[in-house]
C-alpha positions as a printed NumPy array, in Angstrom:
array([[ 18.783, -10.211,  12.043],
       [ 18.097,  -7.091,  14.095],
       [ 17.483,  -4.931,  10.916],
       [ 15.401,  -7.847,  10.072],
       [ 13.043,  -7.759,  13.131],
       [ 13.028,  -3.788,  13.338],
       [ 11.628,  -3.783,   9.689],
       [  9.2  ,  -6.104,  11.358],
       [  7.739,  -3.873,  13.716],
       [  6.902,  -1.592,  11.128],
       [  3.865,  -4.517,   9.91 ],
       [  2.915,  -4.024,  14.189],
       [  2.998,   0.022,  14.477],
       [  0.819,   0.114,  11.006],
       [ -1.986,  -2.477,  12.802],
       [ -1.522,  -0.025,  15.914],
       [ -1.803,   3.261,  14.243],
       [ -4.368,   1.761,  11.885],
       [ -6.652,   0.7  ,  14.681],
       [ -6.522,   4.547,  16.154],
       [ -6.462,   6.489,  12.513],
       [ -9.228,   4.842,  10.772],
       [-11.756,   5.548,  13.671],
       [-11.05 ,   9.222,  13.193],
       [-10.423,   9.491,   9.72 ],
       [-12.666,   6.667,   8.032],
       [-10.839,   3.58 ,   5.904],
       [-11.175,   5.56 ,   2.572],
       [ -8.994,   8.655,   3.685],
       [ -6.965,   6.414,   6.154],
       [ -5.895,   4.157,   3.02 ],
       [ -5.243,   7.199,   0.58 ],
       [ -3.068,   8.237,   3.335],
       [ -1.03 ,   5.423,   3.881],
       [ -0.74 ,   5.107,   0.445],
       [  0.515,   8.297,   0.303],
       [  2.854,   7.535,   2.561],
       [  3.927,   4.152,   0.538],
       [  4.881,   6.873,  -2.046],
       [  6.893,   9.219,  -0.317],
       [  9.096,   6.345,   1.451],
       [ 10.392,   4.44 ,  -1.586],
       [ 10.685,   7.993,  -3.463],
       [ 13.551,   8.761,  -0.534],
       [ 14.473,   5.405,  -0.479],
       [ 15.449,   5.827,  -3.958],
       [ 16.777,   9.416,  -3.683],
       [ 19.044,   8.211,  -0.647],
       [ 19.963,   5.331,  -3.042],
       [ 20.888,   7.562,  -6.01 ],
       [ 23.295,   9.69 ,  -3.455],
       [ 24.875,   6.679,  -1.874],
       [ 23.91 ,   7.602,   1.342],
       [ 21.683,   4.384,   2.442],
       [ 22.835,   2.596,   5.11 ],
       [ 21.808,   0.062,   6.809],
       [ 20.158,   2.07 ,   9.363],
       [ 18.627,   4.448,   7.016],
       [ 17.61 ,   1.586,   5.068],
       [ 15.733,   0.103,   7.968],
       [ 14.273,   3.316,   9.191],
       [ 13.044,   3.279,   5.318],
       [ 11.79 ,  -0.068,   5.439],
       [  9.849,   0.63 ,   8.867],
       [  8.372,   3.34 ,   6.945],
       [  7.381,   1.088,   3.907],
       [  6.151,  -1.681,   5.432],
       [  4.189,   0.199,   7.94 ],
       [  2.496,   2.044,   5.004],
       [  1.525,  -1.119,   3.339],
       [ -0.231,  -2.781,   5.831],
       [ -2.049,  -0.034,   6.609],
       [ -2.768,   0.151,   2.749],
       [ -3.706,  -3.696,   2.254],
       [ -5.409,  -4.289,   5.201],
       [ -7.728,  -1.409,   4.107],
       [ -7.979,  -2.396,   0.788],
       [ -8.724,  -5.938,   1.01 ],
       [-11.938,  -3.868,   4.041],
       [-12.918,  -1.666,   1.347],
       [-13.545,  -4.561,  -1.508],
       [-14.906,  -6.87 ,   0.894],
       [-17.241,  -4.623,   2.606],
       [-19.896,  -4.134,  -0.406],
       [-20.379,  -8.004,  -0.793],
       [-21.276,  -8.964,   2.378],
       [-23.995, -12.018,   1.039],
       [-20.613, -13.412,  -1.236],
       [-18.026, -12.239,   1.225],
       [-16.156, -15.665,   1.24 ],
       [-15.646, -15.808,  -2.388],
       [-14.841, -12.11 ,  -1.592],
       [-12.354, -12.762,   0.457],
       [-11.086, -15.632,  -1.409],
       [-10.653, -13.868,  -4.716],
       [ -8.771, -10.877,  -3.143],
       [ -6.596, -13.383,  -1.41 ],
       [ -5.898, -14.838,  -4.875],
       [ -5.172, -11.703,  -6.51 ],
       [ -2.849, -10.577,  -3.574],
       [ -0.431, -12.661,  -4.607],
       [ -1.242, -13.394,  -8.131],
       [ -0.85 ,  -9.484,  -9.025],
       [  2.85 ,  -8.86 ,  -7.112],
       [  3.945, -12.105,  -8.703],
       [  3.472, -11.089, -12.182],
       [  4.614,  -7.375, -11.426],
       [  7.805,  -9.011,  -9.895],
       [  8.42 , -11.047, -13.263],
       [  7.537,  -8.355, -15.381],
       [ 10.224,  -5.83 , -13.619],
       [ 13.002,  -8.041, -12.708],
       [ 14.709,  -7.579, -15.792],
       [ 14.468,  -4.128, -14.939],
       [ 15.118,  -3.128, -11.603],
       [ 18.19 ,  -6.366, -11.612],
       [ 18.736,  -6.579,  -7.987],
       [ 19.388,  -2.871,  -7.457],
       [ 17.795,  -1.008,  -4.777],
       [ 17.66 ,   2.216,  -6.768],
       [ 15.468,   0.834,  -9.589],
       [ 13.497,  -1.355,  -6.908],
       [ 12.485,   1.975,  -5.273],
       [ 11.451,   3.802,  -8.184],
       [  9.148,   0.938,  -9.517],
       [  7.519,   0.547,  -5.99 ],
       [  7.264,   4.475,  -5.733],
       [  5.972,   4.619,  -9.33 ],
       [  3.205,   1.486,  -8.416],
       [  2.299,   2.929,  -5.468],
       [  1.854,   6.767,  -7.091],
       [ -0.485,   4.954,  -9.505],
       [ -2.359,   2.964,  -6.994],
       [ -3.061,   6.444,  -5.08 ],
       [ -3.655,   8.069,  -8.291],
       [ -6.612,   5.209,  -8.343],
       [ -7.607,   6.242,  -4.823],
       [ -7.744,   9.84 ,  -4.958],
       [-10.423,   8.829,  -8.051],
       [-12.144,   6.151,  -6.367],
       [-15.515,   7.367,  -5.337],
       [-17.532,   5.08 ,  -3.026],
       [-21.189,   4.275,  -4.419],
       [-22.957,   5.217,  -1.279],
       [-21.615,   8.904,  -2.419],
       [-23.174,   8.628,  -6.287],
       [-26.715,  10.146,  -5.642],
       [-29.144,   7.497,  -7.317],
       [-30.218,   9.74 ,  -9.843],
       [-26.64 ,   9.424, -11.311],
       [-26.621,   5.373, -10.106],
       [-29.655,   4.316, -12.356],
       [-28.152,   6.569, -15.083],
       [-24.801,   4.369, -14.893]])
C-alpha cells in the first residue's frame, strides 16, 4: 500500500512541477520534455529488469518517475489539441477524452500477448510507445509557426 501511494505522488509532483515548468519553458517544449522523460524511465525500468536488480523500491522510485512524466505529458497534450478549437472545444474535449482511453485499450489488447505479465517486456513496449510519441513531438510544428505563405500553399 505504501509503494502504492508513493507511486501516487508522482501524478502530484508532475501537476506541481508542471505548473512552474511550462511558464518558463512553454507547453510545447515542456511536453517534449516530459515525454522525454517517459522514455528514459521505462528504458531503465527495463534495463534494471533485464539485470534483476528491481526492487520494490527501485521499482517505485521508477514508477514515481513514470507516472510523473505522464501527467505532465497528457495533461499537455490533451492543452495542446484543445487549444486551437476553442469555438468546438466541448466536442474537443469530449473526443480526446474518448480517445484517451479508447487508444491505451486497444494498445493493451494488441500487446498482451506480448509483453505476458512481465515487467521487462511491459517496459520496453511503453519505452518504445513513448520514443515514438516524442519522435511525433520533436516533428510536430505548431501552425502559428508555418508562415502563411507556406499555410495557403498546404
Amino acid at each position: 500500500a505504501l509503494v502504492f501511494a508513493g507511486m501516487g505522488f508522482g501524478i502530484i509532483f508532475g501537476q506541481v512541477i508542471n505548473n512552474r515548468v511550462i511558464t518558463r519553458l512553454g507547453v510545447l517544449t515542456t511536453t517534449r520534455l516530459a515525454t522525454a522523460g517517459l522514455a528514459v524511465s521505462c528504458a531503465l525500468m527495463a534495463v534494471l529488469a533485464a539485470l534483476n536488480w528491481l526492487t520494490p523500491v527501485s521499482f517505485a522510485v521508477m514508477m514515481f518517475a513514470f507516472n510523473t512524466f505522464f501527467l505532465v505529458s497528457l495533461a499537455n497534450a490533451g492543452s495542446m489539441v484543445i487549444d486551437p478549437h476553442h469555438d468546438i472545444a466541448g466536442l474537443t474535449s469530449s473526443l480526446l477524452g474518448f480517445v484517451t482511453q479508447l487508444v491505451p485499450s486497444v494498445l493493451t489488447l494488441a500487446t498482451m500477448s506480448l509483453v505476458q505479465g512481465s515487467l521487462l517486456r511491459w517496459s520496453l513496449v511503453v519505452a518504445v510507445l513513448a520514443a515514438a510519441v516524442l519522435i511525433a513531438l520533436l516533428l510536430y510544428r505548431p501552425r502559428a509557426l508555418v508562415p502563411d505563405a507556406v499555410r495557403t500553399a498546404l
